[in-house]
mmCIF file of C-alpha atoms in Angstrom:
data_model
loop_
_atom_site.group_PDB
_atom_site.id
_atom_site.type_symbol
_atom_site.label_atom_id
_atom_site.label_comp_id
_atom_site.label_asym_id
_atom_site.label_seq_id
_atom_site.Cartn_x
_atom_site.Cartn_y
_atom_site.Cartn_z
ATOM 1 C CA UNK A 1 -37.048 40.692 -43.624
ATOM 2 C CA UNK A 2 -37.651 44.345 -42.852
ATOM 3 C CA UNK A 3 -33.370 44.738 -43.616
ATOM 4 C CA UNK A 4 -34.024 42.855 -46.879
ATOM 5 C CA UNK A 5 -36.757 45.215 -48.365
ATOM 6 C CA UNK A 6 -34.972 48.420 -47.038
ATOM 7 C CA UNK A 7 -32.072 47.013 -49.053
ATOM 8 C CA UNK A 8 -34.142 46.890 -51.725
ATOM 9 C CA UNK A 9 -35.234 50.170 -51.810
ATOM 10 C CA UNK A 10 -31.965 51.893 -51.392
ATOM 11 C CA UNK A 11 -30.551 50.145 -54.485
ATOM 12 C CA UNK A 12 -33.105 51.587 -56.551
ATOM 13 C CA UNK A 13 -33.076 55.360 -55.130
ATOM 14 C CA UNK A 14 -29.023 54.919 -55.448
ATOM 15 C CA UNK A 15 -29.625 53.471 -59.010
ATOM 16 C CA UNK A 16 -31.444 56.681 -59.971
ATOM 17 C CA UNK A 17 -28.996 59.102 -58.056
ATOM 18 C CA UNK A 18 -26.776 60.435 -60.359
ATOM 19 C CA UNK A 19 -24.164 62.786 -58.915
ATOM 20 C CA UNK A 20 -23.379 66.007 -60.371
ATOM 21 C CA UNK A 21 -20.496 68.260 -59.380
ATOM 22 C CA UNK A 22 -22.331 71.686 -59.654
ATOM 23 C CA UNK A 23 -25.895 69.930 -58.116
ATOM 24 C CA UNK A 24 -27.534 70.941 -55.314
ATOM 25 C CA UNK A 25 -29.576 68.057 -53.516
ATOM 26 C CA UNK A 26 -32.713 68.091 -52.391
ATOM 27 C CA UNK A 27 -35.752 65.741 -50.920
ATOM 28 C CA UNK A 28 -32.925 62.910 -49.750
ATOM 29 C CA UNK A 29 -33.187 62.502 -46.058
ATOM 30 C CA UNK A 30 -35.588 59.359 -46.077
ATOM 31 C CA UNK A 31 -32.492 57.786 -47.550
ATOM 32 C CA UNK A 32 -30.423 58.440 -44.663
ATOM 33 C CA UNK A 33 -32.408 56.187 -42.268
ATOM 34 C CA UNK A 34 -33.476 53.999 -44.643
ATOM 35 C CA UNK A 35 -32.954 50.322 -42.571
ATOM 36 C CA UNK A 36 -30.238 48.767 -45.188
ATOM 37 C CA UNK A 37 -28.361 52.360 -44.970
ATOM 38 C CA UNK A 38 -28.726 51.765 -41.421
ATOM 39 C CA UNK A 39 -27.232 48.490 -41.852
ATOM 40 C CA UNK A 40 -24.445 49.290 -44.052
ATOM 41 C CA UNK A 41 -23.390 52.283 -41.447
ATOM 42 C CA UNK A 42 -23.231 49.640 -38.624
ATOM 43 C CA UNK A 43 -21.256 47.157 -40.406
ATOM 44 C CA UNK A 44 -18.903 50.059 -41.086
ATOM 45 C CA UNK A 45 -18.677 51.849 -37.106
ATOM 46 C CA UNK A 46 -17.870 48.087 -36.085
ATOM 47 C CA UNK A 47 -15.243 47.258 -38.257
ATOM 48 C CA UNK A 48 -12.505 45.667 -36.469
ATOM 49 C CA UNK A 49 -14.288 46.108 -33.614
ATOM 50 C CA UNK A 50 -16.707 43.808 -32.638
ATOM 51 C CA UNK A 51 -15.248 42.533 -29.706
ATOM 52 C CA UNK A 52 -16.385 46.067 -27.757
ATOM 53 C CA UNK A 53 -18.699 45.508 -25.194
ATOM 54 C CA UNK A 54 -20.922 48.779 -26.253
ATOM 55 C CA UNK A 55 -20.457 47.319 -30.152
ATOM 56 C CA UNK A 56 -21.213 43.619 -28.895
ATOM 57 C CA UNK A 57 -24.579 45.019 -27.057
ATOM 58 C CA UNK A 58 -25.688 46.928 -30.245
ATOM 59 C CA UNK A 59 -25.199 43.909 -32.254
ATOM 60 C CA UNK A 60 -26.883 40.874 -30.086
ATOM 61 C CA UNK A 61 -30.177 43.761 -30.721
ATOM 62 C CA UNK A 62 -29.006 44.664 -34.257
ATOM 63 C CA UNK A 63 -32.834 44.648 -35.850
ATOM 64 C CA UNK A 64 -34.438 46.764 -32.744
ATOM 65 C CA UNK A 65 -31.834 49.391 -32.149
ATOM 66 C CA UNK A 66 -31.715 49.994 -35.802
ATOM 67 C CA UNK A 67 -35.678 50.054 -36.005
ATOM 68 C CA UNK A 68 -34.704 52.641 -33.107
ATOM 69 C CA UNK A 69 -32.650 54.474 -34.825
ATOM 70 C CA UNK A 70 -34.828 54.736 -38.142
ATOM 71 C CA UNK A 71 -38.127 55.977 -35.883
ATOM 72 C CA UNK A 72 -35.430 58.370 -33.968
ATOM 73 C CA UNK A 73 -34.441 59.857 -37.452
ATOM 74 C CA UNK A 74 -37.642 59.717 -38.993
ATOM 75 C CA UNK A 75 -39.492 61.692 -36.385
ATOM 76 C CA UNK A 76 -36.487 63.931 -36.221
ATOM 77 C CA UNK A 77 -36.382 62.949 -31.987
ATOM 78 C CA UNK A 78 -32.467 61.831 -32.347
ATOM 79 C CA UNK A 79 -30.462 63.522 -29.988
ATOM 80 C CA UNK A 80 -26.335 63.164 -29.866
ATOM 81 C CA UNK A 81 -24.852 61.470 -26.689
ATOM 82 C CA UNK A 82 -22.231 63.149 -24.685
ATOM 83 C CA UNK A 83 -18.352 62.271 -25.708
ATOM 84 C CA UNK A 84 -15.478 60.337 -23.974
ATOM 85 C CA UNK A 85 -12.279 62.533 -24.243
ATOM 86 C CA UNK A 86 -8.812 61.497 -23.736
ATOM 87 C CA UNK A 87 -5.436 63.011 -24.760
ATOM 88 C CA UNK A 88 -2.744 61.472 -27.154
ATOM 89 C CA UNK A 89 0.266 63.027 -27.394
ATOM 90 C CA UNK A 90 2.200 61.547 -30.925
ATOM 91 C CA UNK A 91 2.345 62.454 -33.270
ATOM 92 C CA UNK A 92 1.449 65.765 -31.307
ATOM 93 C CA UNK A 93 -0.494 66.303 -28.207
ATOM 94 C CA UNK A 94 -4.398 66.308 -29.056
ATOM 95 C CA UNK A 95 -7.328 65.338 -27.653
ATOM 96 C CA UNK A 96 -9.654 63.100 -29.108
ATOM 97 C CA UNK A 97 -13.201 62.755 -28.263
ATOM 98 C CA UNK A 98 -15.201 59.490 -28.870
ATOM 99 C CA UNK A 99 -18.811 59.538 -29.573
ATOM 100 C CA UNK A 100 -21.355 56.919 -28.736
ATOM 101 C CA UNK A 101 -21.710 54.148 -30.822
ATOM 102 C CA UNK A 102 -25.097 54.391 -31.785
ATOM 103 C CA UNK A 103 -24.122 58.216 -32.789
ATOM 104 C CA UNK A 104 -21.188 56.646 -34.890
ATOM 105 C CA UNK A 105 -23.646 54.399 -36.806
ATOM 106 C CA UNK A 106 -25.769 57.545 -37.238
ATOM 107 C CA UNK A 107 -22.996 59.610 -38.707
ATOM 108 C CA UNK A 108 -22.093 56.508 -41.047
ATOM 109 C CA UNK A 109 -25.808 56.262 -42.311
ATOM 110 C CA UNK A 110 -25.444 60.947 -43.116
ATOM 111 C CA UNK A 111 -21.892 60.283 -44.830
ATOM 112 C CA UNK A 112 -22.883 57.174 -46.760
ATOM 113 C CA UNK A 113 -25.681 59.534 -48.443
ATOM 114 C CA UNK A 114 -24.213 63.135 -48.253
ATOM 115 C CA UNK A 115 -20.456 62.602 -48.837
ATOM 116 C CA UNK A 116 -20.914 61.913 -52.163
ATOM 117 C CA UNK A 117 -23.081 64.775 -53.159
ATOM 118 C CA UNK A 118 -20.192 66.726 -51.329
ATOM 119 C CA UNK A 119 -17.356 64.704 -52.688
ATOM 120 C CA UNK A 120 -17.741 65.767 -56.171
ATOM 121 C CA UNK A 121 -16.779 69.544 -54.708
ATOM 122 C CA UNK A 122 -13.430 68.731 -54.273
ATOM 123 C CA UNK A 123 -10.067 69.230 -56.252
ATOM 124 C CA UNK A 124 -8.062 66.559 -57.046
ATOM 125 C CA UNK A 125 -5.083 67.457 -55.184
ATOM 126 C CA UNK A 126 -6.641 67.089 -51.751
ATOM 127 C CA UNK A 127 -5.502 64.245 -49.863
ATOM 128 C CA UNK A 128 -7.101 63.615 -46.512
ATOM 129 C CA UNK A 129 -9.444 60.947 -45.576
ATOM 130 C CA UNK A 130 -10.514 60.307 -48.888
ATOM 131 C CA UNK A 131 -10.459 56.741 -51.460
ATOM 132 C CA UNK A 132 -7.522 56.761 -53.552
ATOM 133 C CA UNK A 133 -6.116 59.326 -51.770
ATOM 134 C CA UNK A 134 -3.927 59.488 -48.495
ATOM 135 C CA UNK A 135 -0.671 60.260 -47.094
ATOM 136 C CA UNK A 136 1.808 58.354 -49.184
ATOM 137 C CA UNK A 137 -0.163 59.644 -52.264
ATOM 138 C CA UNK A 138 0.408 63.236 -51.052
ATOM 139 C CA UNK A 139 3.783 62.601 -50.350
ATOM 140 C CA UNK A 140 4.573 61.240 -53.785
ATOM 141 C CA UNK A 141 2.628 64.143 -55.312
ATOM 142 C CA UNK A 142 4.527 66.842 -53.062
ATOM 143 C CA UNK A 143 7.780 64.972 -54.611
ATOM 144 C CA UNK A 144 6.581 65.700 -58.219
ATOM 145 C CA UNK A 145 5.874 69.207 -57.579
ATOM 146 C CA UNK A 146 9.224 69.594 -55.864
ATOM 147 C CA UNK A 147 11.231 68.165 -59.080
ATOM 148 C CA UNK A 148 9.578 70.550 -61.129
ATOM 149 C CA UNK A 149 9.212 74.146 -59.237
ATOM 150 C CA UNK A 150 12.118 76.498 -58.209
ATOM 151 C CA UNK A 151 10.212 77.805 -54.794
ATOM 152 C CA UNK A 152 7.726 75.935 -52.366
ATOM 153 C CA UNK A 153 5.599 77.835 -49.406
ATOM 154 C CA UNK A 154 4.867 75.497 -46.813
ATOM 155 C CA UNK A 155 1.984 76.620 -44.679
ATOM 156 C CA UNK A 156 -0.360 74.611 -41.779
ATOM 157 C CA UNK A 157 -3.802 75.906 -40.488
ATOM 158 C CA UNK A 158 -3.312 76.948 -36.588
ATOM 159 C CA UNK A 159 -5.712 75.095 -34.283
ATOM 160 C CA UNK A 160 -7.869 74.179 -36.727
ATOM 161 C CA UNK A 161 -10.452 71.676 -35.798
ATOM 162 C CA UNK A 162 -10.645 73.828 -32.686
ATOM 163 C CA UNK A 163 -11.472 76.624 -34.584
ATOM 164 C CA UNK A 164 -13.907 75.524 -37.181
ATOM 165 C CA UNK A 165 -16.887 78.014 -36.770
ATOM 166 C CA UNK A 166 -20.421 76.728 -36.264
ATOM 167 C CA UNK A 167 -22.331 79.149 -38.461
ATOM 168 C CA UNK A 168 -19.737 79.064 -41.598
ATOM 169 C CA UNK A 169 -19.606 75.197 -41.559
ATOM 170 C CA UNK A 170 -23.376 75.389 -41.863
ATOM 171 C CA UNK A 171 -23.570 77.620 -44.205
ATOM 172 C CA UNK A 172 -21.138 76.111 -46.775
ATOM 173 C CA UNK A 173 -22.792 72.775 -46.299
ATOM 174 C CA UNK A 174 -26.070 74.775 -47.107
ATOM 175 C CA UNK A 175 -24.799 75.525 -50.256
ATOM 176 C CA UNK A 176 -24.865 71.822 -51.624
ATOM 177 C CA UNK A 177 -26.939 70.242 -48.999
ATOM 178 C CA UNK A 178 -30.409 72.351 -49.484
ATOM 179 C CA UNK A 179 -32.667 69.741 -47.879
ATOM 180 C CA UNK A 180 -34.278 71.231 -44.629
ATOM 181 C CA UNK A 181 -34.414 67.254 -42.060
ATOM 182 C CA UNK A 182 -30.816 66.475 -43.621
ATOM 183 C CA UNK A 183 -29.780 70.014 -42.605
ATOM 184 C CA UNK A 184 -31.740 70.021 -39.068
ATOM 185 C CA UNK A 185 -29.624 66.360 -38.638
ATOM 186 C CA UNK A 186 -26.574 67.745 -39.087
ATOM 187 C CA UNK A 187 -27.045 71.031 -37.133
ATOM 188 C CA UNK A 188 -27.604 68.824 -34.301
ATOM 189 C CA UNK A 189 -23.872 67.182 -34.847
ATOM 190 C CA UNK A 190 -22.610 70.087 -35.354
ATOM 191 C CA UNK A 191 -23.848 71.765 -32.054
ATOM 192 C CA UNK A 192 -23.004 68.264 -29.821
ATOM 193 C CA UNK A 193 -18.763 69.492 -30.717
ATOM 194 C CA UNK A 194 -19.767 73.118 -28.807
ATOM 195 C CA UNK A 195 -17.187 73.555 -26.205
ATOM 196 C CA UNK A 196 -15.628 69.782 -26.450
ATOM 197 C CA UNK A 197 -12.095 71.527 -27.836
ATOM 198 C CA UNK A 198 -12.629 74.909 -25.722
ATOM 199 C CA UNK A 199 -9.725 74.631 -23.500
ATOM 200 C CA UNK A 200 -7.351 73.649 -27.251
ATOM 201 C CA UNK A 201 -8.393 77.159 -28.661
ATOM 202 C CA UNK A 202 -7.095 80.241 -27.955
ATOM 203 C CA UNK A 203 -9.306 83.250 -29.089
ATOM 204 C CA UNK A 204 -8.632 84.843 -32.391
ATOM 205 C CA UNK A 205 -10.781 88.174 -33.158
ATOM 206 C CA UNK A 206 -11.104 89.312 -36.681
ATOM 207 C CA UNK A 207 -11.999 92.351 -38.552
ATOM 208 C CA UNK A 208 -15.570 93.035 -37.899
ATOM 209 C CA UNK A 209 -15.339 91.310 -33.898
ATOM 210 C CA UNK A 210 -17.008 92.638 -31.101
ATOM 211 C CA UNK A 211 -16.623 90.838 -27.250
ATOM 212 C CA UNK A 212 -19.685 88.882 -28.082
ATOM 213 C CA UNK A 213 -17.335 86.800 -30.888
ATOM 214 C CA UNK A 214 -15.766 85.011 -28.039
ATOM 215 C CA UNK A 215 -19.128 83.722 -27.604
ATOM 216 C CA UNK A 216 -19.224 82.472 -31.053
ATOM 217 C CA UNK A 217 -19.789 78.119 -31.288
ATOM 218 C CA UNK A 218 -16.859 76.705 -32.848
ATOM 219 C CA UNK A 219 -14.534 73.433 -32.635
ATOM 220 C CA UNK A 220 -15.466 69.846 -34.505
ATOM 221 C CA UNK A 221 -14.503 67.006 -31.948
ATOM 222 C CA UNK A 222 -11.739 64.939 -33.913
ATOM 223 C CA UNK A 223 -12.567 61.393 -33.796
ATOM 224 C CA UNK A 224 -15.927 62.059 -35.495
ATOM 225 C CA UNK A 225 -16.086 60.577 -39.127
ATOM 226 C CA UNK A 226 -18.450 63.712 -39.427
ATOM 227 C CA UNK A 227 -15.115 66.088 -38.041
ATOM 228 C CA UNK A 228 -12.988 64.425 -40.477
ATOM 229 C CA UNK A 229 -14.856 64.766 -43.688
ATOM 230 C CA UNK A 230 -16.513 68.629 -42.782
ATOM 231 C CA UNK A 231 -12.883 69.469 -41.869
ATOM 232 C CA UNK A 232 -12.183 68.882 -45.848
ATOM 233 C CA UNK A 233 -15.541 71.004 -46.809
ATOM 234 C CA UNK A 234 -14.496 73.262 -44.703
ATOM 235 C CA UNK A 235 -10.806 73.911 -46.370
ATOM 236 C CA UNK A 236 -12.100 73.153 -49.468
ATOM 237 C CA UNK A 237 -13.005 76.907 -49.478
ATOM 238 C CA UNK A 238 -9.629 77.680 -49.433
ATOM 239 C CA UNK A 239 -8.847 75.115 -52.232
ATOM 240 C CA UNK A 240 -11.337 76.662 -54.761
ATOM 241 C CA UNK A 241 -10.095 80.367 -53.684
ATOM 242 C CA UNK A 242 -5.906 78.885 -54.486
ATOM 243 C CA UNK A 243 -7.187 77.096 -57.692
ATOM 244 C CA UNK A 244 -10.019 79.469 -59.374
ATOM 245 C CA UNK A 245 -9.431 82.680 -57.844
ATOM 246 C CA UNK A 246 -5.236 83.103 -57.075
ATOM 247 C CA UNK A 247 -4.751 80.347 -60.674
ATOM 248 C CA UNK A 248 -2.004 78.433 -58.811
ATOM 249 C CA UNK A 249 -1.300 75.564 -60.856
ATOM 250 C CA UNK A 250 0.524 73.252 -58.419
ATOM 251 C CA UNK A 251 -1.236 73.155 -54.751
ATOM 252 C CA UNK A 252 -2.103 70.186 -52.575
ATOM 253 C CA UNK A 253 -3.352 69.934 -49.005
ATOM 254 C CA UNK A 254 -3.880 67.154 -46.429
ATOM 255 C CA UNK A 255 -6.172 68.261 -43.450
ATOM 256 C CA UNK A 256 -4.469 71.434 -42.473
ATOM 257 C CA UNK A 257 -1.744 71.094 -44.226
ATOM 258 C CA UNK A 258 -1.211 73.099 -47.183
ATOM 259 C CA UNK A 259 1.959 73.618 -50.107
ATOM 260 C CA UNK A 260 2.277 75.965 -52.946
ATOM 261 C CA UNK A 261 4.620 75.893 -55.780
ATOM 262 C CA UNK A 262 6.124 78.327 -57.881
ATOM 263 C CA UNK A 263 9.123 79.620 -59.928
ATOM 264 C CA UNK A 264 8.389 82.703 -59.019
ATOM 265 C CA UNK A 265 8.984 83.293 -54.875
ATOM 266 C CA UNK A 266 7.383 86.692 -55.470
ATOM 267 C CA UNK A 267 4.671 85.158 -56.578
ATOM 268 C CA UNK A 268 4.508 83.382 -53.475
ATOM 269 C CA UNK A 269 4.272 86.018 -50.789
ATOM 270 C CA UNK A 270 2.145 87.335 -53.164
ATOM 271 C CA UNK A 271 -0.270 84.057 -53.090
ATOM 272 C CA UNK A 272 0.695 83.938 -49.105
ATOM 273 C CA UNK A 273 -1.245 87.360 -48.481
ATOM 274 C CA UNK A 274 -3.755 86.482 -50.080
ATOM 275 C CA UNK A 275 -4.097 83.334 -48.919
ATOM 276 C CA UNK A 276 -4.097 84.851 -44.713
ATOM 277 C CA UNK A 277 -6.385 87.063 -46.185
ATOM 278 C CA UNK A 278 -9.011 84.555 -47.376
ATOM 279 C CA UNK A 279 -8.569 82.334 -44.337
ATOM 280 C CA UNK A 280 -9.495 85.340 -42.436
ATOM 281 C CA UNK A 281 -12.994 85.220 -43.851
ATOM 282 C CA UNK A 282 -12.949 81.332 -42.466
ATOM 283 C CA UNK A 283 -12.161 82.441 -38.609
ATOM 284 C CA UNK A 284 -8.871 80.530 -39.519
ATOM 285 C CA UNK A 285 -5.113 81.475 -39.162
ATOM 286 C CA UNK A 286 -1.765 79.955 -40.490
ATOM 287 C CA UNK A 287 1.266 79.700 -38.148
ATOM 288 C CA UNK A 288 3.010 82.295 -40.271
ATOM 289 C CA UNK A 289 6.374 81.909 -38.450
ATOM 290 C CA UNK A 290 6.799 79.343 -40.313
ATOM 291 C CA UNK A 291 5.092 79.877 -43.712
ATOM 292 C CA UNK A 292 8.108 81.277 -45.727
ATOM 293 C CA UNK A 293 8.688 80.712 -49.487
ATOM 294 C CA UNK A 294 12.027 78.723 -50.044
ATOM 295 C CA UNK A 295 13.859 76.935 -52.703
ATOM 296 C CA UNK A 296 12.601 73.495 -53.462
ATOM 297 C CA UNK A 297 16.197 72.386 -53.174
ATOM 298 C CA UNK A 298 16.324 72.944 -49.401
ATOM 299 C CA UNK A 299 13.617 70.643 -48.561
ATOM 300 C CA UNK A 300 10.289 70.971 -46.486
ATOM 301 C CA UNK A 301 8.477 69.247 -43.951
ATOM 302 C CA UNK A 302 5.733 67.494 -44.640
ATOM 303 C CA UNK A 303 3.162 64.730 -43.227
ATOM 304 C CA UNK A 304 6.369 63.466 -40.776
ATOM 305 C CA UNK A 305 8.805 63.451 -43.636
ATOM 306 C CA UNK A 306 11.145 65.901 -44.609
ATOM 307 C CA UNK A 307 10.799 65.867 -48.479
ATOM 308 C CA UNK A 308 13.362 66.603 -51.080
ATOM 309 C CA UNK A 309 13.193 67.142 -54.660
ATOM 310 C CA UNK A 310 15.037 63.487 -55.240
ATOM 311 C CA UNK A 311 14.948 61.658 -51.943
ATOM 312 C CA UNK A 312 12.989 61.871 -48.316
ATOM 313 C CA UNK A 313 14.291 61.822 -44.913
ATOM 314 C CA UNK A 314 12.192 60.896 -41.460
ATOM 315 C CA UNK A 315 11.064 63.943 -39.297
ATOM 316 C CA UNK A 316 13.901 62.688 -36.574
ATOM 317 C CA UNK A 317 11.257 63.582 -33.814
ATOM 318 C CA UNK A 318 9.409 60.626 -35.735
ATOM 319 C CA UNK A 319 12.119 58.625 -35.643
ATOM 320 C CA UNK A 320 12.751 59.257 -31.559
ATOM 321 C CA UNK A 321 9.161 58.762 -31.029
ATOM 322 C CA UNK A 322 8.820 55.595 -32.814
ATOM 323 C CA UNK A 323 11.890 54.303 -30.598
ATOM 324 C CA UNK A 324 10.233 54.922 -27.187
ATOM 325 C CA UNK A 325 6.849 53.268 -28.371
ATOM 326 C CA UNK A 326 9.204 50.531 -29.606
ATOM 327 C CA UNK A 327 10.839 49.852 -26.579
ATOM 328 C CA UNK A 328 7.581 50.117 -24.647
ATOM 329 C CA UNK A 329 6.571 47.674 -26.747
ATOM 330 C CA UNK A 330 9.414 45.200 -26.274
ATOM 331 C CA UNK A 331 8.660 45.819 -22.326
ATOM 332 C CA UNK A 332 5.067 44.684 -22.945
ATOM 333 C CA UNK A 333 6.339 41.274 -24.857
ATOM 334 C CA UNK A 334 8.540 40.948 -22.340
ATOM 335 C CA UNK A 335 6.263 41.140 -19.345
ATOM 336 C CA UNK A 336 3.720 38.253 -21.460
ATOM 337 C CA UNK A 337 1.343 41.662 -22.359
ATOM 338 C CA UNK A 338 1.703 41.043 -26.097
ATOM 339 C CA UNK A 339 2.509 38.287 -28.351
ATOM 340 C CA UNK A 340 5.853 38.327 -30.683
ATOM 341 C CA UNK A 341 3.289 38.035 -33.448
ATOM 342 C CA UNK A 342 1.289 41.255 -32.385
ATOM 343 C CA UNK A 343 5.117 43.329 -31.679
ATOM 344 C CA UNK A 344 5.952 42.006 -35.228
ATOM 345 C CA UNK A 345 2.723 42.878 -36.961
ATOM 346 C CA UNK A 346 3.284 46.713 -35.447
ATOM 347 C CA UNK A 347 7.047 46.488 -36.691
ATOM 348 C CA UNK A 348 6.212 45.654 -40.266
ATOM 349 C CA UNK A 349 2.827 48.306 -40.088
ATOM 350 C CA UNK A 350 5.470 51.206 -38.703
ATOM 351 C CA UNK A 351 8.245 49.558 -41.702
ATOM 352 C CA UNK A 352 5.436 49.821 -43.960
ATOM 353 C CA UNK A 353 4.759 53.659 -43.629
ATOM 354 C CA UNK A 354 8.893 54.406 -42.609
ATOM 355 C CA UNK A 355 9.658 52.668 -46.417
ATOM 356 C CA UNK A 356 8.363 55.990 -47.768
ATOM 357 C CA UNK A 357 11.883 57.968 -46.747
ATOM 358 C CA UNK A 358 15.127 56.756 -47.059
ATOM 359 C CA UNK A 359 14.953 54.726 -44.213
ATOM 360 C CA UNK A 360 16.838 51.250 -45.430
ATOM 361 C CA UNK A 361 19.151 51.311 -41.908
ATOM 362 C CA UNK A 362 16.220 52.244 -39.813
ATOM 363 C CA UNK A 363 13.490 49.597 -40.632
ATOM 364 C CA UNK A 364 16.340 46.702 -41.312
ATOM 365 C CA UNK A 365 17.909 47.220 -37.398
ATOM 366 C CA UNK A 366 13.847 47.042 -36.103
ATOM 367 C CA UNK A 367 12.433 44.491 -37.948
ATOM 368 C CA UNK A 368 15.760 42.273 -37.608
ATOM 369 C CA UNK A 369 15.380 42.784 -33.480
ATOM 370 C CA UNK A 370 11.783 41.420 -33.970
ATOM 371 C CA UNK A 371 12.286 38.522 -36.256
ATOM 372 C CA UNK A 372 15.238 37.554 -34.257
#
């Protein structure tokens, strides 16, 4: 019953929400732990993944823990769990740390509300973790920028969810987000990532530092939903600095991942100064080893392909790495650990992404070993 009328009464405060992209918000935070936003943010933590004991607990006392959760918000007592961390190593070596689930549904119920109001901030041409968007559409879009400029400057953040500072992120999110309990709940998520990527970063100082920077909080755990949207506030800095400020016309990014076009390649060391220059004032740097204008024609890497003006290859260390999970996979069929539906539903999920590059010989020797 108690779900029921808090459904209610988020329907009509979403009814009247109307969001503006130049709006600052203001007076929202009841809707955050509002019971059916509560709901909605559990349904979407569990997806897929009900079958977890932790998940499985949460749910057999769905109405208390989120009654919990509401009085924990309300009264501003909530407090962030610690993380699990573990390493994975493709497509590169990371480590990923996993917050509790009732912190997931928590971060679920602040996104549901906020990352719309935050949303709207955005340029089209950013990719990552958004509806509509993703890799394949950046790819495609990277593919139309190639056919059409002369010169492309490839460039990729260095270390970067390491190296998101505390006090910036805050501070940016302040500039949209102006309501004092929604601000005090996200502080606290925030603070819960000091020191969980410490050992991934390797100190930076920047005009202005003294030894105390060292000391300054930074890193977003990545595995949060909270990491993975903030990540794109973050860079959106840098977005609105390429677009408004340097007028480049054709720019895209995915995470920390980053392309500019131009017919001009003067124009792009130009744009690539200023661009180290801004990201400076974000505690950020690019690996510039590897951030050199070049001729479209030549081809750049991007999101695990290497992309062309007419056609797209696999990044071969994609294609290597794929092989060995593949035949690890095939052992684990093989000793009765997975079914040959399971092997073939992760053939035709890899085929799926691979179809994006020229691939035809690649996916047709897999998925015939799988079917056969």
């Amino acid at each position: 019953m108690l779900l029921i009328q808090g459904r209610l009464t988020f329907r009509r405060k979403a009814s009247r929400e109307k969001i503006d992209m130049g709006k600052i918000y203001k007076n929202f935070y009841p809707q955050i732990y509002d019971l059916f936003n509560l709901w909605l943010a559990f349904d979407k933590a569990s997806k897929g993944r009900r079958s977890h004991p932790s998940i499985a607990a949460f749910e057999y006392h769905l109405e208390p823990e989120l009654i919990r959760l509401r009085d924990e918000l309300r009264e501003q007592t909530w407090r962030p769990g610690g993380y699990r961390s573990f390493m994975v190593h493709e497509p590169k070596r990371r480590k990923i740390s996993a917050a509790p689930f009732r912190d997931r549904v928590v971060h679920h119920a602040l996104m549901n509300v906020t990352g719309p109001m935050l949303e709207t901030k955005f340029i089209f041409d950013s990719y990552a973790n958004r509806v509509g968007k993703g890799t394949h559409r950046a790819l495609d879009r990277c593919t139309y920028f190639m056919r059409r400029y002369a010169y492309v400057l490839p460039c990729d953040v260095r270390q970067f969810f390491p190296s998101i500072d505390h006090r910036i992120l805050a501070s940016i999110l302040a500039k949209t987000i102006q309501d004092e309990q929604a601000m005090n709940l996200i502080g606290k998520i925030i603070a819960s990532g000091e020191g969980v990527l410490e050992e991934e970063y390797d100190m930076t100082y920047f005009p202005g530092d003294d030894l105390f920077s060292a000391n300054r909080p930074r890193g977003l755990p990545i595995g949060n939903l909270t990491s993975q949207f903030w990540a794109n506030v973050y860079l959106n800095e840098l977005d609105q600095f390429v677009k408004r400020a340097l007028k480049v016309r054709a720019y895209l990014r995915y995470v920390d991942d980053f392309v500019l076009f131009s017919d001009d390649k003067r124009e792009l060391l130009e744009w690539r100064s200023a661009v180290i220059e801004f990201l400076a004032s974000l505690r950020l740097t690019i690996h510039e080893e590897s951030a050199h204008a070049r001729p479209t024609w030549k081809g750049i890497t991007f999101l695990g392909f290497i992309v062309f003006p007419e056609h797209r290859r696999l990044k071969p260390s994609k294609g290597y790495a794929f092989r060995r999970r593949w035949q690890h996979l095939c052992a684990m069929r093989a000793q009765g650990k997975m079914t040959s539906e399971q092997l073939r539903s992760r053939a035709i999920a890899w085929a799926n992404h691979a179809r994006y590059g020229d691939t035809w010989n690649l996916r047709t020797k897999i998925l015939n070993s799988v079917m056969s």
